[in-house]
Amino acid sequence: MTDTGTLVISFAGTRLVIAWEGRSAGAILNALCLGDSTLAPGNGAGPHFWLSSAQTDEAICLHRWDRRLYEGPSAGVAAEILLDCIVHDLADGCRVGPLFHAAAASCGGRGLLLPGQTGSGKTTLAAWLASRGWDYLTDEIACIEQGSQEIQGFHRALHLRTPLSAPVERLIAAAVDGLDSACGRGVYRSSRGVIVPIEHIRPNNTYHSPEIRLIIFPQYLADADGDLIRLSPAQACVRLMGCTVNVRNLSGHGLDEISRLARGTPAYALSYGRLDHLTEKIAALW
Amino acid sequence: MNDADIPRHMAGYRLEDFGDELVLYHFTTTQVVYLNDTASLIWRLCDGQRSIADIKILIQEAYPSPPGQVEADLQKTMAQLVESGAIELL
């Protein structure tokens, strides 16, 4: 692995550049599995982000333009901050269609969109589905371009927030114990969560842009039974608008497009506290 | 809120019609309001001309209910519409 380089992220019409230096910095970027990206040696001009690690004390330093976002010993914290800022900047620049705060997965070439706010349990659900054979597309943002039916998930490592549910802890623990070096990508922990490359859970994961088949709005509730409640198109439209992160970038704030999606795609609300039997319930809707 | 009040639609909302249900969206505040079938009907009747008493009569004729039920439902829905910013009372 080289000690310096430039990562170019292209997603939904937006392009971000991350310059990096240092082995630890390169390892972090490798673990984050970012988008449709190219990792190349040499320094790029005008990067959005600059991530560096010192050779001696392994201190990590992260800048966004000329503003320092983090300087310290925790690669996990630096990785989390970088992930959050990347998502923010992608949302800020996306104008090709509604960009949803959503996880997404695919089965049999058809797409499942899982819109929800932070803490709704969409990453946990996406990780669980991946462990059950679904393709993982994203756990944070997904775009459906105007006039399209295809879900474009922002490819990145899973970012699971602590406290993790027991089944997910077992899933992660098993992966870390057995495969930390198999895919060459590490797992990073911080006080807020854990960043896990999808290969640890689904080694042969395939990224693609399937046509949307179903929308499920998840909400983790400790005592919930995992009931799926059908939503009307109007109810789905309202919820999707609440999960759209780039409304002000879109013509008519994207209402026409989101209404189109809501009218044409079955939508459900899911309250779940346990993961067992969820896959079967979702598959029954497929 | 009393029967003589005249409700009307608040300006700045765009209407998305889903048949029995409506979605209202405000471009400045980005607020989204969902109206189920009952709230949609009541909202449509809030034309700035009819009073709450007028609307009550129309709802009673369309949906015969036990005494007091229509008034209670109407008051509740109107309060929700005012709170959500979808209507104002003159």
Short mmCIF file of C-alpha atoms in Angstrom, two decimals:
data_model
loop_
_atom_site.label_atom_id
_atom_site.label_comp_id
_atom_site.label_asym_id
_atom_site.label_seq_id
_atom_site.Cartn_x
_atom_site.Cartn_y
_atom_site.Cartn_z
CA MET A 1 0.00 0.00 0.00
CA THR A 2 1.33 3.45 -0.88
CA ASP A 3 1.54 6.13 1.81
CA THR A 4 -0.21 8.94 -0.04
CA GLY A 5 -3.01 9.29 -2.52
CA THR A 6 -6.27 10.78 -3.66
CA LEU A 7 -9.71 9.26 -3.44
CA VAL A 8 -12.39 10.57 -5.78
CA ILE A 9 -15.96 9.83 -4.80
CA SER A 10 -18.66 10.11 -7.44
CA PHE A 11 -22.26 9.68 -6.39
CA ALA A 12 -25.57 10.93 -7.79
CA GLY A 13 -24.02 13.69 -9.82
CA THR A 14 -21.74 14.92 -7.04
CA ARG A 15 -17.98 14.54 -6.80
CA LEU A 16 -15.82 14.78 -3.72
CA VAL A 17 -12.05 14.50 -3.44
CA ILE A 18 -10.20 13.19 -0.41
CA ALA A 19 -6.45 13.53 -0.22
CA TRP A 20 -4.68 11.30 2.25
CA GLU A 21 -1.25 10.66 3.64
CA GLY A 22 0.04 8.00 5.99
CA ARG A 23 -0.55 4.28 6.32
CA SER A 24 -3.23 4.63 8.98
CA ALA A 25 -5.06 7.24 6.90
CA GLY A 26 -4.96 4.96 3.88
CA ALA A 27 -6.22 2.05 5.96
CA ILE A 28 -9.16 4.12 7.22
CA LEU A 29 -10.21 5.07 3.71
CA ASN A 30 -9.83 1.48 2.57
CA ALA A 31 -12.08 0.31 5.40
CA LEU A 32 -14.77 2.88 4.66
CA CYS A 33 -15.36 1.35 1.21
CA LEU A 34 -16.52 4.67 -0.14
CA GLY A 35 -18.90 4.95 -3.05
CA ASP A 36 -17.91 4.71 -6.64
CA SER A 37 -14.41 5.76 -5.82
CA THR A 38 -10.96 5.52 -7.28
CA LEU A 39 -7.90 5.37 -5.11
CA ALA A 40 -4.83 6.65 -6.83
CA PRO A 41 -1.31 7.55 -5.75
CA GLY A 42 -0.15 11.14 -5.85
CA ASN A 43 -1.69 14.31 -4.48
CA GLY A 44 -4.77 15.77 -6.08
CA ALA A 45 -5.51 19.46 -6.39
CA GLY A 46 -8.18 21.12 -4.27
CA PRO A 47 -9.40 18.22 -2.13
CA HIS A 48 -12.58 18.62 -0.08
CA PHE A 49 -11.01 16.56 2.71
CA TRP A 50 -7.49 15.93 3.87
CA LEU A 51 -6.81 12.91 6.03
CA SER A 52 -3.37 12.30 7.41
CA SER A 53 -1.67 10.11 9.95
CA ALA A 54 1.76 10.59 11.51
CA GLN A 55 4.31 7.85 11.09
CA THR A 56 5.52 8.02 14.67
CA ASP A 57 2.64 8.45 17.09
CA GLU A 58 -0.13 7.53 14.65
CA ALA A 59 -2.09 10.70 15.44
CA ILE A 60 -4.89 11.15 12.92
CA CYS A 61 -5.71 14.55 11.47
CA LEU A 62 -8.79 15.37 9.40
CA HIS A 63 -9.47 18.64 7.60
CA ARG A 64 -12.39 19.78 5.49
CA TRP A 65 -11.08 22.48 3.18
CA ASP A 66 -9.00 24.59 5.62
CA ARG A 67 -10.95 23.72 8.75
CA ARG A 68 -9.63 21.08 11.11
CA LEU A 69 -12.34 18.62 12.03
CA TYR A 70 -10.32 16.24 14.19
CA GLU A 71 -6.84 15.70 15.53
CA GLY A 72 -6.19 12.84 17.91
CA PRO A 73 -5.35 9.20 18.37
CA SER A 74 -8.69 7.62 17.47
CA ALA A 75 -9.01 6.29 13.96
CA GLY A 76 -12.61 5.33 14.78
CA VAL A 77 -13.57 8.89 15.67
CA ALA A 78 -11.84 10.30 12.59
CA ALA A 79 -13.60 7.74 10.42
CA GLU A 80 -17.01 8.61 11.87
CA ILE A 81 -16.53 12.33 11.40
CA LEU A 82 -15.35 11.83 7.84
CA LEU A 83 -18.35 9.63 7.02
CA ASP A 84 -20.79 12.18 8.43
CA CYS A 85 -19.18 15.07 6.54
CA ILE A 86 -19.06 13.16 3.27
CA VAL A 87 -22.78 12.41 3.50
CA HIS A 88 -23.51 16.04 4.31
CA ASP A 89 -21.53 17.29 1.32
CA LEU A 90 -23.04 14.75 -1.05
CA ALA A 91 -26.50 15.81 0.06
CA ASP A 92 -25.58 19.44 -0.39
CA GLY A 93 -24.50 18.85 -3.97
CA CYS A 94 -27.08 16.36 -5.23
CA ARG A 95 -29.51 17.79 -7.76
CA VAL A 96 -30.35 14.83 -9.98
CA GLY A 97 -33.27 13.63 -7.88
CA PRO A 98 -34.50 13.03 -4.35
CA LEU A 99 -31.76 11.90 -2.00
CA PHE A 100 -33.22 9.93 0.87
CA HIS A 101 -31.83 9.35 4.32
CA ALA A 102 -32.24 5.63 3.86
CA ALA A 103 -30.67 2.22 3.84
CA ALA A 104 -31.23 0.01 0.83
CA ALA A 105 -30.90 -3.65 -0.04
CA SER A 106 -31.63 -5.89 -2.96
CA CYS A 107 -32.95 -9.40 -3.48
CA GLY A 108 -33.46 -11.11 -6.80
CA GLY A 109 -32.51 -7.92 -8.59
CA ARG A 110 -35.28 -5.89 -6.96
CA GLY A 111 -34.71 -3.04 -4.54
CA LEU A 112 -35.90 -2.38 -1.02
CA LEU A 113 -35.69 1.18 0.30
CA LEU A 114 -35.51 1.64 4.08
CA PRO A 115 -35.96 5.37 4.80
CA GLY A 116 -35.59 6.62 8.35
CA GLN A 117 -33.95 9.12 10.65
CA THR A 118 -30.83 8.40 12.67
CA GLY A 119 -31.62 5.82 15.29
CA SER A 120 -34.55 4.29 13.45
CA GLY A 121 -32.70 1.00 13.05
CA LYS A 122 -32.19 1.05 9.30
CA THR A 123 -28.49 0.13 9.48
CA THR A 124 -29.20 -2.77 11.81
CA LEU A 125 -31.92 -4.02 9.48
CA ALA A 126 -29.68 -3.63 6.41
CA ALA A 127 -26.89 -5.56 8.15
CA TRP A 128 -29.31 -8.30 9.16
CA LEU A 129 -30.71 -8.63 5.65
CA ALA A 130 -27.16 -8.83 4.25
CA SER A 131 -26.38 -11.65 6.66
CA ARG A 132 -29.45 -13.43 5.30
CA GLY A 133 -28.39 -13.25 1.67
CA TRP A 134 -29.62 -9.85 0.52
CA ASP A 135 -27.22 -7.55 -1.28
CA TYR A 136 -26.32 -4.51 0.80
CA LEU A 137 -26.47 -1.24 -1.15
CA THR A 138 -26.18 1.44 1.53
CA ASP A 139 -26.98 2.18 5.13
CA GLU A 140 -27.23 5.98 4.93
CA ILE A 141 -28.26 7.67 1.69
CA ALA A 142 -29.89 6.54 -1.52
CA CYS A 143 -30.83 8.53 -4.60
CA ILE A 144 -33.55 7.88 -7.15
CA GLU A 145 -32.91 10.15 -10.09
CA GLN A 146 -35.78 12.10 -11.57
CA GLY A 147 -37.85 9.90 -13.83
CA SER A 148 -36.02 6.76 -12.76
CA GLN A 149 -37.05 3.76 -10.73
CA GLU A 150 -33.48 2.73 -9.82
CA ILE A 151 -32.12 2.95 -6.31
CA GLN A 152 -28.58 4.29 -6.22
CA GLY A 153 -27.17 3.48 -2.81
CA PHE A 154 -24.11 5.30 -1.53
CA HIS A 155 -21.64 2.49 -1.07
CA ARG A 156 -19.86 2.65 2.24
CA ALA A 157 -19.04 0.47 5.22
CA LEU A 158 -21.85 -0.13 7.67
CA HIS A 159 -21.91 2.37 10.49
CA LEU A 160 -23.70 0.72 13.38
CA ARG A 161 -24.53 2.87 16.40
CA THR A 162 -24.04 1.59 19.89
CA PRO A 163 -25.56 0.03 21.84
CA LEU A 164 -25.81 -2.81 19.37
CA SER A 165 -28.56 -5.38 19.65
CA ALA A 166 -27.39 -8.80 20.80
CA PRO A 167 -27.92 -10.53 17.41
CA VAL A 168 -25.91 -7.83 15.63
CA GLU A 169 -23.15 -7.99 18.24
CA ARG A 170 -22.86 -11.70 17.58
CA LEU A 171 -22.85 -11.06 13.84
CA ILE A 172 -20.05 -8.49 14.13
CA ALA A 173 -18.08 -10.45 16.70
CA ALA A 174 -18.10 -13.54 14.53
CA ALA A 175 -16.98 -11.53 11.52
CA VAL A 176 -14.19 -9.70 13.32
CA ASP A 177 -12.84 -12.84 14.94
CA GLY A 178 -12.66 -14.77 11.73
CA LEU A 179 -12.16 -12.35 8.89
CA ASP A 180 -10.29 -9.32 10.04
CA SER A 181 -7.63 -9.83 7.41
CA ALA A 182 -9.58 -11.79 4.79
CA CYS A 183 -10.80 -8.77 2.90
CA GLY A 184 -7.92 -6.52 3.94
CA ARG A 185 -10.23 -4.04 5.62
CA GLY A 186 -10.37 -3.30 9.30
CA VAL A 187 -13.20 -2.63 11.71
CA TYR A 188 -13.16 0.67 13.56
CA ARG A 189 -14.84 1.43 16.87
CA SER A 190 -15.60 4.68 18.66
CA SER A 191 -17.81 5.68 21.57
CA ARG A 192 -20.70 6.19 19.16
CA GLY A 193 -20.53 3.04 17.13
CA VAL A 194 -18.64 0.60 14.98
CA ILE A 195 -17.73 0.82 11.30
CA VAL A 196 -17.78 -2.54 9.56
CA PRO A 197 -16.98 -3.20 5.89
CA ILE A 198 -19.81 -5.20 4.37
CA GLU A 199 -17.43 -7.97 3.34
CA HIS A 200 -17.22 -8.99 6.99
CA ILE A 201 -20.93 -9.87 6.91
CA ARG A 202 -21.46 -10.72 3.27
CA PRO A 203 -18.16 -11.58 1.53
CA ASN A 204 -19.64 -11.74 -1.97
CA ASN A 205 -21.81 -8.63 -1.72
CA THR A 206 -22.71 -7.12 -5.09
CA TYR A 207 -23.36 -3.42 -5.51
CA HIS A 208 -25.87 -2.52 -8.21
CA SER A 209 -28.83 -0.20 -8.84
CA PRO A 210 -32.01 -2.25 -8.76
CA GLU A 211 -35.47 -0.98 -9.55
CA ILE A 212 -37.39 -0.10 -6.44
CA ARG A 213 -39.88 -2.78 -5.47
CA LEU A 214 -40.82 -1.96 -1.88
CA ILE A 215 -40.47 0.77 0.72
CA ILE A 216 -40.28 -0.04 4.43
CA PHE A 217 -39.98 2.65 7.08
CA PRO A 218 -38.28 0.93 10.02
CA GLN A 219 -38.43 1.97 13.63
CA TYR A 220 -36.59 0.05 16.30
CA LEU A 221 -38.69 -0.33 19.45
CA ALA A 222 -37.48 -2.72 22.12
CA ASP A 223 -40.81 -4.47 22.71
CA ALA A 224 -42.20 -4.34 19.19
CA ASP A 225 -43.35 -7.53 17.50
CA GLY A 226 -42.16 -6.73 14.02
CA ASP A 227 -45.56 -5.88 12.57
CA LEU A 228 -45.71 -4.50 9.07
CA ILE A 229 -48.44 -1.91 8.60
CA ARG A 230 -49.45 -0.97 5.08
CA LEU A 231 -49.28 2.75 4.36
CA SER A 232 -51.41 4.65 1.90
CA PRO A 233 -49.59 6.50 -0.91
CA ALA A 234 -50.30 9.79 0.87
CA GLN A 235 -48.82 8.50 4.12
CA ALA A 236 -45.78 7.16 2.27
CA CYS A 237 -45.36 10.50 0.49
CA VAL A 238 -45.32 12.39 3.78
CA ARG A 239 -42.77 10.03 5.29
CA LEU A 240 -40.55 10.14 2.22
CA MET A 241 -40.61 13.94 2.24
CA GLY A 242 -39.47 13.80 5.85
CA CYS A 243 -36.51 11.63 4.84
CA THR A 244 -35.43 13.69 1.81
CA VAL A 245 -32.22 15.54 2.56
CA ASN A 246 -31.88 17.71 -0.56
CA VAL A 247 -35.37 19.14 -1.09
CA ARG A 248 -34.15 22.68 -1.61
CA ASN A 249 -31.92 21.50 -4.49
CA LEU A 250 -34.84 20.12 -6.47
CA SER A 251 -37.46 21.61 -8.71
CA GLY A 252 -40.67 21.88 -6.69
CA HIS A 253 -38.69 20.49 -3.76
CA GLY A 254 -39.02 17.07 -5.36
CA LEU A 255 -42.69 16.76 -4.41
CA ASP A 256 -43.74 15.53 -7.86
CA GLU A 257 -41.04 12.85 -7.95
CA ILE A 258 -41.64 11.71 -4.40
CA SER A 259 -45.38 11.62 -4.98
CA ARG A 260 -44.75 9.50 -8.10
CA LEU A 261 -42.67 7.04 -6.09
CA ALA A 262 -45.25 6.90 -3.32
CA ARG A 263 -48.09 6.24 -5.73
CA GLY A 264 -46.22 3.51 -7.58
CA THR A 265 -44.43 1.61 -4.79
CA PRO A 266 -46.00 -0.40 -1.96
CA ALA A 267 -44.96 1.04 1.40
CA TYR A 268 -45.06 -0.25 4.96
CA ALA A 269 -44.19 0.90 8.43
CA LEU A 270 -42.23 -1.61 10.50
CA SER A 271 -41.76 -1.51 14.25
CA TYR A 272 -39.28 -4.15 15.32
CA GLY A 273 -37.53 -5.12 18.49
CA ARG A 274 -36.20 -8.47 17.37
CA LEU A 275 -34.57 -9.58 14.16
CA ASP A 276 -35.65 -13.21 13.98
CA HIS A 277 -38.51 -13.84 11.55
CA LEU A 278 -38.10 -10.38 10.06
CA THR A 279 -36.53 -11.69 6.89
CA GLU A 280 -39.45 -14.03 6.34
CA LYS A 281 -41.97 -11.27 6.96
CA ILE A 282 -40.27 -9.00 4.46
CA ALA A 283 -39.83 -11.82 1.95
CA ALA A 284 -43.58 -12.47 2.13
CA LEU A 285 -44.12 -8.99 0.71
CA TRP A 286 -41.69 -9.63 -2.10
CA MET B 1 -62.67 28.25 18.55
CA ASN B 2 -66.38 28.87 18.23
CA ASP B 3 -69.11 28.20 15.69
CA ALA B 4 -68.96 31.71 14.24
CA ASP B 5 -65.29 31.40 13.29
CA ILE B 6 -64.60 31.18 9.58
CA PRO B 7 -61.70 28.89 8.69
CA ARG B 8 -59.65 29.37 5.55
CA HIS B 9 -56.59 27.80 4.00
CA MET B 10 -53.23 29.18 4.97
CA ALA B 11 -51.24 30.59 2.09
CA GLY B 12 -48.04 29.02 0.83
CA TYR B 13 -49.12 25.40 0.78
CA ARG B 14 -49.09 23.25 -2.30
CA LEU B 15 -51.71 20.55 -2.51
CA GLU B 16 -50.99 16.99 -3.58
CA ASP B 17 -54.24 15.13 -4.11
CA PHE B 18 -54.32 11.41 -3.36
CA GLY B 19 -58.09 11.09 -3.73
CA ASP B 20 -59.58 10.66 -0.28
CA GLU B 21 -56.33 11.84 1.35
CA LEU B 22 -54.36 15.02 0.87
CA VAL B 23 -50.79 16.09 1.41
CA LEU B 24 -50.02 19.75 1.94
CA TYR B 25 -46.47 21.03 1.52
CA HIS B 26 -45.13 24.47 2.43
CA PHE B 27 -42.16 25.53 0.32
CA THR B 28 -40.80 28.06 2.78
CA THR B 29 -41.00 26.04 5.96
CA THR B 30 -40.80 22.61 4.20
CA GLN B 31 -43.57 21.50 6.52
CA VAL B 32 -45.59 18.53 5.32
CA VAL B 33 -49.17 17.96 6.50
CA TYR B 34 -51.05 14.70 6.02
CA LEU B 35 -54.85 14.83 5.91
CA ASN B 36 -56.79 11.60 6.17
CA ASP B 37 -60.20 11.26 4.49
CA THR B 38 -62.10 13.10 7.24
CA ALA B 39 -59.56 15.88 7.61
CA SER B 40 -59.36 16.21 3.82
CA LEU B 41 -63.11 16.73 3.57
CA ILE B 42 -63.09 19.30 6.36
CA TRP B 43 -60.08 21.09 4.86
CA ARG B 44 -61.80 21.30 1.48
CA LEU B 45 -64.84 22.91 3.18
CA CYS B 46 -62.66 25.59 4.80
CA ASP B 47 -63.08 28.05 1.94
CA GLY B 48 -63.00 31.33 3.87
CA GLN B 49 -66.77 31.69 3.40
CA ARG B 50 -68.30 28.96 5.53
CA SER B 51 -68.32 29.19 9.29
CA ILE B 52 -67.55 26.26 11.55
CA ALA B 53 -71.31 26.04 12.20
CA ASP B 54 -71.94 25.75 8.43
CA ILE B 55 -69.33 23.02 8.12
CA LYS B 56 -70.81 21.17 11.06
CA ILE B 57 -74.21 21.04 9.35
CA LEU B 58 -72.69 19.74 6.11
CA ILE B 59 -70.68 17.05 7.90
CA GLN B 60 -73.73 15.98 9.93
CA GLU B 61 -75.77 15.59 6.73
CA ALA B 62 -73.04 13.58 5.02
CA TYR B 63 -72.13 11.41 8.01
CA PRO B 64 -75.11 10.95 10.37
CA SER B 65 -73.70 10.22 13.85
CA PRO B 66 -74.84 10.13 17.47
CA PRO B 67 -75.61 13.55 18.98
CA GLY B 68 -72.44 15.45 19.82
CA GLN B 69 -70.15 13.08 17.95
CA VAL B 70 -69.86 15.26 14.85
CA GLU B 71 -69.15 18.34 16.93
CA ALA B 72 -66.47 16.56 18.94
CA ASP B 73 -64.77 15.13 15.84
CA LEU B 74 -64.97 18.44 14.02
CA GLN B 75 -63.49 20.39 16.92
CA LYS B 76 -60.65 17.90 17.21
CA THR B 77 -59.88 17.95 13.50
CA MET B 78 -60.10 21.73 13.25
CA ALA B 79 -57.71 22.07 16.18
CA GLN B 80 -55.26 19.74 14.46
CA LEU B 81 -55.54 21.70 11.22
CA VAL B 82 -54.90 24.97 13.02
CA GLU B 83 -52.00 23.50 14.97
CA SER B 84 -50.41 22.12 11.82
CA GLY B 85 -50.74 25.49 10.13
CA ALA B 86 -52.99 24.23 7.35
CA ILE B 87 -55.85 26.62 8.19
CA GLU B 88 -56.42 29.86 10.08
CA LEU B 89 -59.58 31.14 11.74
CA LEU B 90 -61.05 34.51 10.83
#
